[in-house]
Amino acid sequence: MALYVEKYGGTSVGSVERINAVADQIVRTKAAGHGLVVVVSAMSGETNRLLELAGEFAGQTATRELDVLLSTGEQVTIALLSMALIKRGCKARSYTGSQVHILTDNIHGKARILEIDDARVRNDLAENRVVVVAGFQGVDVDGNITTLGRGGSDTTAVALAAALQADECRIYTDVDGVYTSDPRIVPAAQRLEQITVEEMLEMASLGAKVLQIRAVEFAGKYHVPLRVLSSFEEGTGTLISFEERNMEEALISGIAFNRDEAKVTLVGVPDQPGVAFRVLGPIADAQINVDMIIQNVAEDGTTDLTFTVHRNEYEPAMKLLEQAKMELGAREITGDDNIAKISVVGVGMRSHSGVASTMFKTLAEEGINIQMISTSEIKISVVVDDRYLELAVRALHKAFGLDSEVAPAGTD
Ligand code: ASP
Ligand code: MG
């Protein structure tokens, strides 16, 4: 007998039919003799609806009252799912985050879980009950309701799995796993059987939004076996693992990309100590996150400094550069918000060389100019013109052997 923490996302519990389908599935797992803690999200669209309502009262800023409001979405689904289970003769009990003591800090709207007192849950499990817990919410030391940020139910599930030392945390969603790339851009993308936590973090921070990033970090930190799978169809999903895959397997796990960045360049700054600090210090002070940074080799005592920021912060970053330009006597400022960042991600590149050259060769063959390059231990990223995003991603997906093999017609 195993203990599973299962999380069902908004679309999985988005209607009466869906809640009934989830209840049927839970009853089957229970019948196989397993212990179950179930975490649910609000019905799809509900959190957005509540946010809009709050907007009518200028309550959209993350405050104490907004968290009181948003936490109701999950309270509805825990109750309904528990009713559906009880109707099926399955013992079940619903709990809000505060009832099972999911203690968080007091940062409303993006609270972090500090501690879970699992006594109550363990008691119910011992009584053979299915424990249904509201995702996305907790309580601070003063008893105020908090929420964990959008997508936070994933984190609730992983934290509960860690506290209970569950055999597996299963995140049920509307896709059947993690893919080698976005199937909307790359039709030949395939589901991965496994991906390491590190790779998943890279993929997630690059825009593959299957799991809340914080949940993946949590799983990595506490070694929670985590699986993403579909609640709409049978399948084994994708296991987020801790082990390195064996050597024969693919070097690269996936091609990630995003269109959320913009590039700014300060041209002709004096090549002196302290310049990077004087340019990037004010950017950091303005809470603007910088991603890639490049400084050219100096010529005639001056150099160019280029970096990328989120597209929403393009204008404020350009303004701040204007000031740096005057202070430092730089020649000019240029910027471009029609860029895309593409990354190949894989733990295999730790032990193999040649990934970068395959990447550059592939882009060269497609005639795509690389504007910036950055590397980490398990990732190589390039910035290219936005227009070439799809072409580049598809070409790289193929070059790294990630395309699914389409069965030849006429055979079976
Ligand atoms: N209901 C919350 C949201 O929509 C939390 C979650 O679904 O994980 O973000
Ligand atoms: Mg979600």
GROMACS .gro file of C-alpha atoms and ligand atoms in nm:
model
  422
    1MET     CA    1   0.000   0.000   0.000
    2ALA     CA    2   0.129   0.333  -0.105
    3LEU     CA    3   0.051   0.686  -0.004
    4TYR     CA    4  -0.017   0.932  -0.285
    5VAL     CA    5  -0.080   1.301  -0.282
    6GLU     CA    6  -0.283   1.383  -0.593
    7LYS     CA    7  -0.352   1.732  -0.717
    8TYR     CA    8  -0.631   1.812  -0.961
    9GLY     CA    9  -0.608   2.144  -1.141
   10GLY     CA   10  -0.887   2.382  -1.236
   11THR     CA   11  -0.987   2.221  -1.566
   12SER     CA   12  -0.984   1.877  -1.402
   13VAL     CA   13  -1.253   1.992  -1.156
   14GLY     CA   14  -1.409   2.256  -1.381
   15SER     CA   15  -1.763   2.117  -1.396
   16VAL     CA   16  -2.001   1.877  -1.224
   17GLU     CA   17  -1.907   1.608  -1.477
   18ARG     CA   18  -1.538   1.662  -1.416
   19ILE     CA   19  -1.575   1.645  -1.038
   20ASN     CA   20  -1.768   1.321  -1.079
   21ALA     CA   21  -1.497   1.183  -1.308
   22VAL     CA   22  -1.226   1.274  -1.056
   23ALA     CA   23  -1.429   1.113  -0.776
   24ASP     CA   24  -1.457   0.791  -0.981
   25GLN     CA   25  -1.084   0.789  -1.037
   26ILE     CA   26  -1.012   0.844  -0.668
   27VAL     CA   27  -1.247   0.561  -0.573
   28ARG     CA   28  -1.054   0.329  -0.806
   29THR     CA   29  -0.718   0.424  -0.654
   30LYS     CA   30  -0.863   0.382  -0.308
   31ALA     CA   31  -1.003   0.040  -0.400
   32ALA     CA   32  -0.651  -0.069  -0.494
   33GLY     CA   33  -0.565  -0.013  -0.127
   34HIS     CA   34  -0.372   0.313  -0.145
   35GLY     CA   35  -0.381   0.604   0.097
   36LEU     CA   36  -0.483   0.930  -0.067
   37VAL     CA   37  -0.453   1.297   0.006
   38VAL     CA   38  -0.616   1.503  -0.267
   39VAL     CA   39  -0.540   1.869  -0.331
   40VAL     CA   40  -0.771   2.065  -0.558
   41SER     CA   41  -0.765   2.398  -0.736
   42ALA     CA   42  -1.065   2.621  -0.782
   43MET     CA   43  -1.290   2.539  -1.079
   44SER     CA   44  -1.128   2.674  -1.396
   45GLY     CA   45  -1.194   3.044  -1.443
   46GLU     CA   46  -1.301   3.093  -1.082
   47THR     CA   47  -0.985   3.260  -0.952
   48ASN     CA   48  -0.994   3.501  -1.247
   49ARG     CA   49  -1.362   3.572  -1.182
   50LEU     CA   50  -1.287   3.653  -0.818
   51LEU     CA   51  -0.997   3.875  -0.919
   52GLU     CA   52  -1.224   4.068  -1.152
   53LEU     CA   53  -1.482   4.109  -0.879
   54ALA     CA   54  -1.214   4.241  -0.647
   55GLY     CA   55  -1.123   4.487  -0.920
   56GLU     CA   56  -1.471   4.639  -0.887
   57PHE     CA   57  -1.367   4.745  -0.540
   58ALA     CA   58  -1.009   4.838  -0.624
   59GLY     CA   59  -0.908   4.531  -0.425
   60GLN     CA   60  -0.678   4.380  -0.687
   61THR     CA   61  -0.359   4.458  -0.505
   62ALA     CA   62  -0.246   4.162  -0.301
   63THR     CA   63  -0.386   4.232   0.041
   64ARG     CA   64  -0.531   4.045   0.332
   65GLU     CA   65  -0.886   4.085   0.200
   66LEU     CA   66  -0.800   3.967  -0.148
   67ASP     CA   67  -0.663   3.644  -0.003
   68VAL     CA   68  -0.984   3.595   0.196
   69LEU     CA   69  -1.173   3.626  -0.132
   70LEU     CA   70  -0.945   3.413  -0.353
   71SER     CA   71  -0.928   3.127  -0.106
   72THR     CA   72  -1.303   3.069  -0.146
   73GLY     CA   73  -1.255   2.920  -0.493
   74GLU     CA   74  -1.073   2.617  -0.353
   75GLN     CA   75  -1.312   2.589  -0.061
   76VAL     CA   76  -1.594   2.520  -0.306
   77THR     CA   77  -1.413   2.238  -0.484
   78ILE     CA   78  -1.293   2.058  -0.171
   79ALA     CA   79  -1.651   2.045  -0.042
   80LEU     CA   80  -1.802   1.933  -0.373
   81LEU     CA   81  -1.540   1.666  -0.432
   82SER     CA   82  -1.581   1.532  -0.080
   83MET     CA   83  -1.958   1.514  -0.131
   84ALA     CA   84  -1.905   1.325  -0.456
   85LEU     CA   85  -1.678   1.078  -0.275
   86ILE     CA   86  -1.915   1.029   0.017
   87LYS     CA   87  -2.200   0.967  -0.228
   88ARG     CA   88  -1.987   0.686  -0.371
   89GLY     CA   89  -1.950   0.531  -0.028
   90CYS     CA   90  -1.592   0.650   0.008
   91LYS     CA   91  -1.501   0.809   0.341
   92ALA     CA   92  -1.372   1.160   0.279
   93ARG     CA   93  -1.317   1.487   0.458
   94SER     CA   94  -1.242   1.831   0.325
   95TYR     CA   95  -1.009   2.085   0.485
   96THR     CA   96  -0.910   2.440   0.410
   97GLY     CA   97  -0.541   2.529   0.427
   98SER     CA   98  -0.571   2.676   0.773
   99GLN     CA   99  -0.759   2.372   0.906
  100VAL     CA  100  -0.463   2.148   0.827
  101HIS     CA  101  -0.221   2.412   0.950
  102ILE     CA  102  -0.041   2.501   0.632
  103LEU     CA  103   0.159   2.772   0.802
  104THR     CA  104   0.297   3.040   0.572
  105ASP     CA  105   0.469   3.375   0.603
  106ASN     CA  106   0.248   3.682   0.582
  107ILE     CA  107   0.324   3.795   0.229
  108HIS     CA  108  -0.031   3.806   0.095
  109GLY     CA  109  -0.067   3.696  -0.264
  110LYS     CA  110   0.263   3.509  -0.275
  111ALA     CA  111   0.307   3.355   0.066
  112ARG     CA  112   0.563   3.083   0.124
  113ILE     CA  113   0.489   2.766   0.316
  114LEU     CA  114   0.693   2.745   0.637
  115GLU     CA  115   0.554   2.438   0.804
  116ILE     CA  116   0.274   2.185   0.789
  117ASP     CA  117   0.136   2.019   1.097
  118ASP     CA  118   0.020   1.692   0.947
  119ALA     CA  119  -0.131   1.534   1.260
  120ARG     CA  120  -0.489   1.583   1.146
  121VAL     CA  121  -0.422   1.445   0.800
  122ARG     CA  122  -0.244   1.141   0.940
  123ASN     CA  123  -0.533   1.076   1.172
  124ASP     CA  124  -0.779   1.072   0.887
  125LEU     CA  125  -0.553   0.850   0.679
  126ALA     CA  126  -0.536   0.606   0.969
  127GLU     CA  127  -0.917   0.610   0.970
  128ASN     CA  128  -0.907   0.515   0.603
  129ARG     CA  129  -1.045   0.848   0.485
  130VAL     CA  130  -0.955   1.033   0.169
  131VAL     CA  131  -0.829   1.373   0.282
  132VAL     CA  132  -0.927   1.655   0.048
  133VAL     CA  133  -0.725   1.974   0.098
  134ALA     CA  134  -0.775   2.317  -0.057
  135GLY     CA  135  -0.476   2.411  -0.269
  136PHE     CA  136  -0.318   2.754  -0.301
  137GLN     CA  137  -0.387   2.868   0.055
  138GLY     CA  138  -0.246   2.874   0.402
  139VAL     CA  139  -0.254   3.071   0.721
  140ASP     CA  140   0.003   3.296   0.887
  141VAL     CA  141   0.101   3.287   1.256
  142ASP     CA  142  -0.167   3.542   1.336
  143GLY     CA  143  -0.440   3.335   1.175
  144ASN     CA  144  -0.476   3.543   0.858
  145ILE     CA  145  -0.562   3.355   0.540
  146THR     CA  146  -0.285   3.371   0.280
  147THR     CA  147  -0.252   3.253  -0.079
  148LEU     CA  148   0.055   3.115  -0.251
  149GLY     CA  149   0.049   3.287  -0.591
  150ARG     CA  150  -0.108   3.175  -0.918
  151GLY     CA  151  -0.071   2.805  -0.976
  152GLY     CA  152   0.001   2.763  -0.606
  153SER     CA  153  -0.200   2.445  -0.564
  154ASP     CA  154   0.093   2.257  -0.716
  155THR     CA  155   0.305   2.379  -0.429
  156THR     CA  156   0.044   2.281  -0.171
  157ALA     CA  157   0.048   1.928  -0.311
  158VAL     CA  158   0.426   1.897  -0.314
  159ALA     CA  159   0.455   2.041   0.037
  160LEU     CA  160   0.199   1.795   0.169
  161ALA     CA  161   0.375   1.510  -0.007
  162ALA     CA  162   0.703   1.618   0.154
  163ALA     CA  163   0.548   1.648   0.500
  164LEU     CA  164   0.377   1.309   0.472
  165GLN     CA  165   0.669   1.145   0.295
  166ALA     CA  166   0.430   1.027   0.029
  167ASP     CA  167   0.541   0.770  -0.226
  168GLU     CA  168   0.454   1.003  -0.510
  169CYS     CA  169   0.300   1.342  -0.572
  170ARG     CA  170   0.082   1.331  -0.882
  171ILE     CA  171  -0.018   1.651  -1.051
  172TYR     CA  172  -0.324   1.585  -1.269
  173THR     CA  173  -0.381   1.844  -1.535
  174ASP     CA  174  -0.518   1.889  -1.887
  175VAL     CA  175  -0.199   1.787  -2.066
  176ASP     CA  176  -0.053   1.436  -2.050
  177GLY     CA  177   0.294   1.535  -1.939
  178VAL     CA  178   0.595   1.752  -2.010
  179TYR     CA  179   0.690   1.784  -2.375
  180THR     CA  180   1.020   1.822  -2.557
  181SER     CA  181   0.887   2.157  -2.678
  182ASP     CA  182   0.557   2.340  -2.711
  183PRO     CA  183   0.342   2.118  -2.939
  184ARG     CA  184   0.165   2.427  -3.074
  185ILE     CA  185   0.492   2.541  -3.227
  186VAL     CA  186   0.655   2.204  -3.284
  187PRO     CA  187   0.400   1.946  -3.402
  188ALA     CA  188   0.665   1.673  -3.373
  189ALA     CA  189   0.718   1.740  -3.000
  190GLN     CA  190   0.697   1.432  -2.779
  191ARG     CA  191   0.603   1.363  -2.423
  192LEU     CA  192   0.904   1.291  -2.202
  193GLU     CA  193   0.892   0.982  -1.982
  194GLN     CA  194   1.129   1.153  -1.741
  195ILE     CA  195   1.294   1.484  -1.688
  196THR     CA  196   1.525   1.583  -1.405
  197VAL     CA  197   1.430   1.851  -1.155
  198GLU     CA  198   1.707   2.076  -1.285
  199GLU     CA  199   1.592   2.042  -1.643
  200MET     CA  200   1.233   2.100  -1.542
  201LEU     CA  201   1.332   2.419  -1.365
  202GLU     CA  202   1.511   2.544  -1.674
  203MET     CA  203   1.219   2.448  -1.897
  204ALA     CA  204   0.966   2.602  -1.659
  205SER     CA  205   1.149   2.928  -1.617
  206LEU     CA  206   1.172   2.944  -1.994
  207GLY     CA  207   0.799   2.933  -2.035
  208ALA     CA  208   0.687   2.570  -2.018
  209LYS     CA  209   0.408   2.640  -1.773
  210VAL     CA  210   0.296   2.292  -1.676
  211LEU     CA  211   0.401   2.324  -1.313
  212GLN     CA  212   0.444   2.616  -1.078
  213ILE     CA  213   0.820   2.674  -1.056
  214ARG     CA  214   0.809   2.693  -0.680
  215ALA     CA  215   0.655   2.347  -0.667
  216VAL     CA  216   0.942   2.203  -0.870
  217GLU     CA  217   1.197   2.375  -0.644
  218PHE     CA  218   1.021   2.232  -0.342
  219ALA     CA  219   1.022   1.883  -0.492
  220GLY     CA  220   1.394   1.915  -0.560
  221LYS     CA  221   1.475   2.039  -0.214
  222TYR     CA  222   1.277   1.772  -0.030
  223HIS     CA  223   1.323   1.493  -0.282
  224VAL     CA  224   0.955   1.446  -0.353
  225PRO     CA  225   0.892   1.211  -0.646
  226LEU     CA  226   0.671   1.421  -0.870
  227ARG     CA  227   0.466   1.315  -1.171
  228VAL     CA  228   0.262   1.525  -1.413
  229LEU     CA  229  -0.025   1.347  -1.584
  230SER     CA  230  -0.361   1.397  -1.750
  231SER     CA  231  -0.687   1.360  -1.564
  232PHE     CA  232  -0.864   1.323  -1.899
  233GLU     CA  233  -0.689   1.014  -2.032
  234GLU     CA  234  -0.491   0.716  -1.908
  235GLY     CA  235  -0.115   0.736  -1.921
  236THR     CA  236   0.203   0.744  -1.721
  237GLY     CA  237   0.270   1.115  -1.770
  238THR     CA  238   0.617   1.253  -1.702
  239LEU     CA  239   0.822   1.174  -1.394
  240ILE     CA  240   1.028   1.461  -1.257
  241SER     CA  241   1.325   1.267  -1.130
  242PHE     CA  242   1.646   1.328  -0.940
  243GLU     CA  243   1.864   1.084  -1.125
  244GLU     CA  244   2.069   1.156  -1.428
  245ARG     CA  245   1.955   0.953  -1.722
  246ASN     CA  246   2.186   0.691  -1.861
  247MET     CA  247   2.443   0.787  -2.117
  248GLU     CA  248   2.280   0.639  -2.426
  249GLU     CA  249   1.976   0.853  -2.391
  250ALA     CA  250   1.917   1.187  -2.553
  251LEU     CA  251   2.164   1.462  -2.480
  252ILE     CA  252   1.894   1.722  -2.487
  253SER     CA  253   1.559   1.696  -2.313
  254GLY     CA  254   1.389   1.988  -2.466
  255ILE     CA  255   1.388   2.310  -2.660
  256ALA     CA  256   1.236   2.596  -2.466
  257PHE     CA  257   1.171   2.948  -2.583
  258ASN     CA  258   1.015   3.273  -2.484
  259ARG     CA  259   0.911   3.595  -2.643
  260ASP     CA  260   0.892   3.789  -2.320
  261GLU     CA  261   1.226   3.964  -2.336
  262ALA     CA  262   1.365   4.279  -2.486
  263LYS     CA  263   1.724   4.375  -2.551
  264VAL     CA  264   1.893   4.703  -2.465
  265THR     CA  265   2.246   4.818  -2.548
  266LEU     CA  266   2.460   5.099  -2.420
  267VAL     CA  267   2.708   5.174  -2.697
  268GLY     CA  268   3.052   5.320  -2.641
  269VAL     CA  269   3.086   5.325  -2.264
  270PRO     CA  270   3.432   5.380  -2.118
  271ASP     CA  271   3.601   5.051  -2.036
  272GLN     CA  272   3.671   5.116  -1.669
  273PRO     CA  273   3.613   4.951  -1.335
  274GLY     CA  274   3.265   5.014  -1.199
  275VAL     CA  275   3.089   5.072  -1.529
  276ALA     CA  276   2.876   4.756  -1.520
  277PHE     CA  277   2.774   4.844  -1.168
  278ARG     CA  278   2.679   5.200  -1.260
  279VAL     CA  279   2.467   5.077  -1.549
  280LEU     CA  280   2.306   4.773  -1.388
  281GLY     CA  281   2.288   4.900  -1.029
  282PRO     CA  282   2.000   5.143  -1.097
  283ILE     CA  283   1.825   4.871  -1.302
  284ALA     CA  284   1.838   4.637  -1.004
  285ASP     CA  285   1.730   4.918  -0.770
  286ALA     CA  286   1.423   4.964  -0.987
  287GLN     CA  287   1.343   4.593  -0.930
  288ILE     CA  288   1.399   4.516  -1.297
  289ASN     CA  289   1.529   4.165  -1.350
  290VAL     CA  290   1.812   4.127  -1.594
  291ASP     CA  291   1.856   3.797  -1.775
  292MET     CA  292   2.141   3.780  -2.026
  293ILE     CA  293   2.433   4.021  -2.011
  294ILE     CA  294   2.707   4.070  -2.266
  295GLN     CA  295   3.000   4.307  -2.265
  296ASN     CA  296   3.212   4.338  -2.575
  297VAL     CA  297   3.589   4.343  -2.591
  298ALA     CA  298   3.700   4.703  -2.563
  299GLU     CA  299   3.817   4.897  -2.862
  300ASP     CA  300   3.971   5.247  -2.828
  301GLY     CA  301   3.904   5.228  -2.456
  302THR     CA  302   3.527   5.196  -2.496
  303THR     CA  303   3.296   4.900  -2.500
  304ASP     CA  304   2.928   4.805  -2.552
  305LEU     CA  305   2.710   4.660  -2.282
  306THR     CA  306   2.399   4.465  -2.383
  307PHE     CA  307   2.143   4.298  -2.162
  308THR     CA  308   1.790   4.165  -2.172
  309VAL     CA  309   1.494   4.249  -1.949
  310HIS     CA  310   1.129   4.150  -1.948
  311ARG     CA  311   0.938   4.316  -2.230
  312ASN     CA  312   0.713   4.494  -1.982
  313GLU     CA  313   1.021   4.660  -1.842
  314TYR     CA  314   1.169   4.765  -2.171
  315GLU     CA  315   1.057   5.129  -2.147
  316PRO     CA  316   1.165   5.185  -1.785
  317ALA     CA  317   1.500   5.017  -1.858
  318MET     CA  318   1.558   5.244  -2.159
  319LYS     CA  319   1.481   5.547  -1.941
  320LEU     CA  320   1.730   5.441  -1.678
  321LEU     CA  321   1.991   5.386  -1.948
  322GLU     CA  322   1.934   5.738  -2.071
  323GLN     CA  323   2.061   5.857  -1.736
  324ALA     CA  324   2.357   5.619  -1.731
  325LYS     CA  325   2.447   5.734  -2.079
  326MET     CA  326   2.476   6.094  -1.965
  327GLU     CA  327   2.665   6.011  -1.649
  328LEU     CA  328   2.913   5.784  -1.822
  329GLY     CA  329   2.941   5.976  -2.145
  330ALA     CA  330   2.834   5.678  -2.354
  331ARG     CA  331   2.781   5.718  -2.729
  332GLU     CA  332   2.425   5.593  -2.774
  333ILE     CA  333   2.149   5.362  -2.661
  334THR     CA  334   1.981   5.107  -2.880
  335GLY     CA  335   1.704   4.864  -2.802
  336ASP     CA  336   1.497   4.592  -2.962
  337ASP     CA  337   1.186   4.429  -2.828
  338ASN     CA  338   1.132   4.199  -3.125
  339ILE     CA  339   1.356   3.926  -3.000
  340ALA     CA  340   1.306   3.568  -2.894
  341LYS     CA  341   1.518   3.357  -2.664
  342ILE     CA  342   1.562   2.992  -2.751
  343SER     CA  343   1.731   2.742  -2.526
  344VAL     CA  344   1.838   2.382  -2.553
  345VAL     CA  345   1.819   2.212  -2.217
  346GLY     CA  346   1.970   1.884  -2.106
  347VAL     CA  347   2.176   1.736  -1.826
  348GLY     CA  348   2.351   1.529  -2.093
  349MET     CA  349   2.555   1.830  -2.201
  350ARG     CA  350   2.753   1.805  -1.878
  351SER     CA  351   2.931   1.500  -2.004
  352HIS     CA  352   2.922   1.564  -2.377
  353SER     CA  353   3.077   1.830  -2.590
  354GLY     CA  354   2.944   1.949  -2.922
  355VAL     CA  355   2.599   2.062  -2.815
  356ALA     CA  356   2.682   2.427  -2.874
  357SER     CA  357   2.833   2.361  -3.215
  358THR     CA  358   2.532   2.154  -3.323
  359MET     CA  359   2.309   2.439  -3.214
  360PHE     CA  360   2.507   2.706  -3.398
  361LYS     CA  361   2.543   2.494  -3.710
  362THR     CA  362   2.170   2.431  -3.722
  363LEU     CA  363   2.089   2.799  -3.693
  364ALA     CA  364   2.354   2.887  -3.951
  365GLU     CA  365   2.206   2.641  -4.199
  366GLU     CA  366   1.871   2.813  -4.161
  367GLY     CA  367   2.036   3.151  -4.212
  368ILE     CA  368   1.934   3.270  -3.866
  369ASN     CA  369   2.156   3.531  -3.708
  370ILE     CA  370   2.244   3.484  -3.341
  371GLN     CA  371   2.240   3.811  -3.148
  372MET     CA  372   2.338   3.690  -2.802
  373ILE     CA  373   2.456   3.365  -2.648
  374SER     CA  374   2.464   3.249  -2.291
  375THR     CA  375   2.540   2.914  -2.137
  376SER     CA  376   2.500   2.734  -1.811
  377GLU     CA  377   2.588   2.383  -1.711
  378ILE     CA  378   2.275   2.230  -1.861
  379LYS     CA  379   2.150   2.499  -2.099
  380ILE     CA  380   2.256   2.701  -2.399
  381SER     CA  381   2.045   3.001  -2.489
  382VAL     CA  382   2.051   3.227  -2.789
  383VAL     CA  383   1.865   3.545  -2.873
  384VAL     CA  384   1.741   3.574  -3.230
  385ASP     CA  385   1.501   3.792  -3.424
  386ASP     CA  386   1.144   3.719  -3.321
  387ARG     CA  387   1.050   3.637  -3.681
  388TYR     CA  388   1.266   3.326  -3.681
  389LEU     CA  389   1.141   3.176  -3.359
  390GLU     CA  390   0.931   2.896  -3.505
  391LEU     CA  391   1.181   2.806  -3.774
  392ALA     CA  392   1.464   2.797  -3.522
  393VAL     CA  393   1.280   2.592  -3.263
  394ARG     CA  394   1.164   2.334  -3.519
  395ALA     CA  395   1.509   2.305  -3.674
  396LEU     CA  396   1.676   2.256  -3.337
  397HIS     CA  397   1.414   2.007  -3.225
  398LYS     CA  398   1.493   1.800  -3.531
  399ALA     CA  399   1.870   1.845  -3.513
  400PHE     CA  400   1.882   1.712  -3.158
  401GLY     CA  401   1.680   1.405  -3.253
  402LEU     CA  402   1.371   1.503  -3.057
  403ASP     CA  403   1.116   1.477  -3.339
  404SER     CA  404   0.866   1.198  -3.288
  405GLU     CA  405   0.874   0.930  -3.552
  406VAL     CA  406   0.559   0.933  -3.750
  407ALA     CA  407   0.454   0.578  -3.835
  408PRO     CA  408   0.472   0.523  -4.210
  409ALA     CA  409   0.128   0.504  -4.368
  410GLY     CA  410  -0.006   0.159  -4.454
  411THR     CA  411   0.164  -0.034  -4.176
  412ASP     CA  412   0.015  -0.124  -3.842
  413ASP     N1  413  -0.671   2.868  -0.826
  413ASP     C1  414  -0.539   2.923  -0.825
  413ASP     C2  415  -0.506   2.979  -0.961
  413ASP     O1  416  -0.587   2.978  -1.050
  413ASP     C3  417  -0.436   2.826  -0.779
  413ASP     C4  418  -0.418   2.704  -0.867
  413ASP     O2  419  -0.503   2.673  -0.950
  413ASP     O3  420  -0.317   2.638  -0.853
  413ASP     O4  421  -0.397   3.027  -0.980
  414MG      MG  422  -0.235   2.515  -1.242
   0.00000   0.00000   0.00000
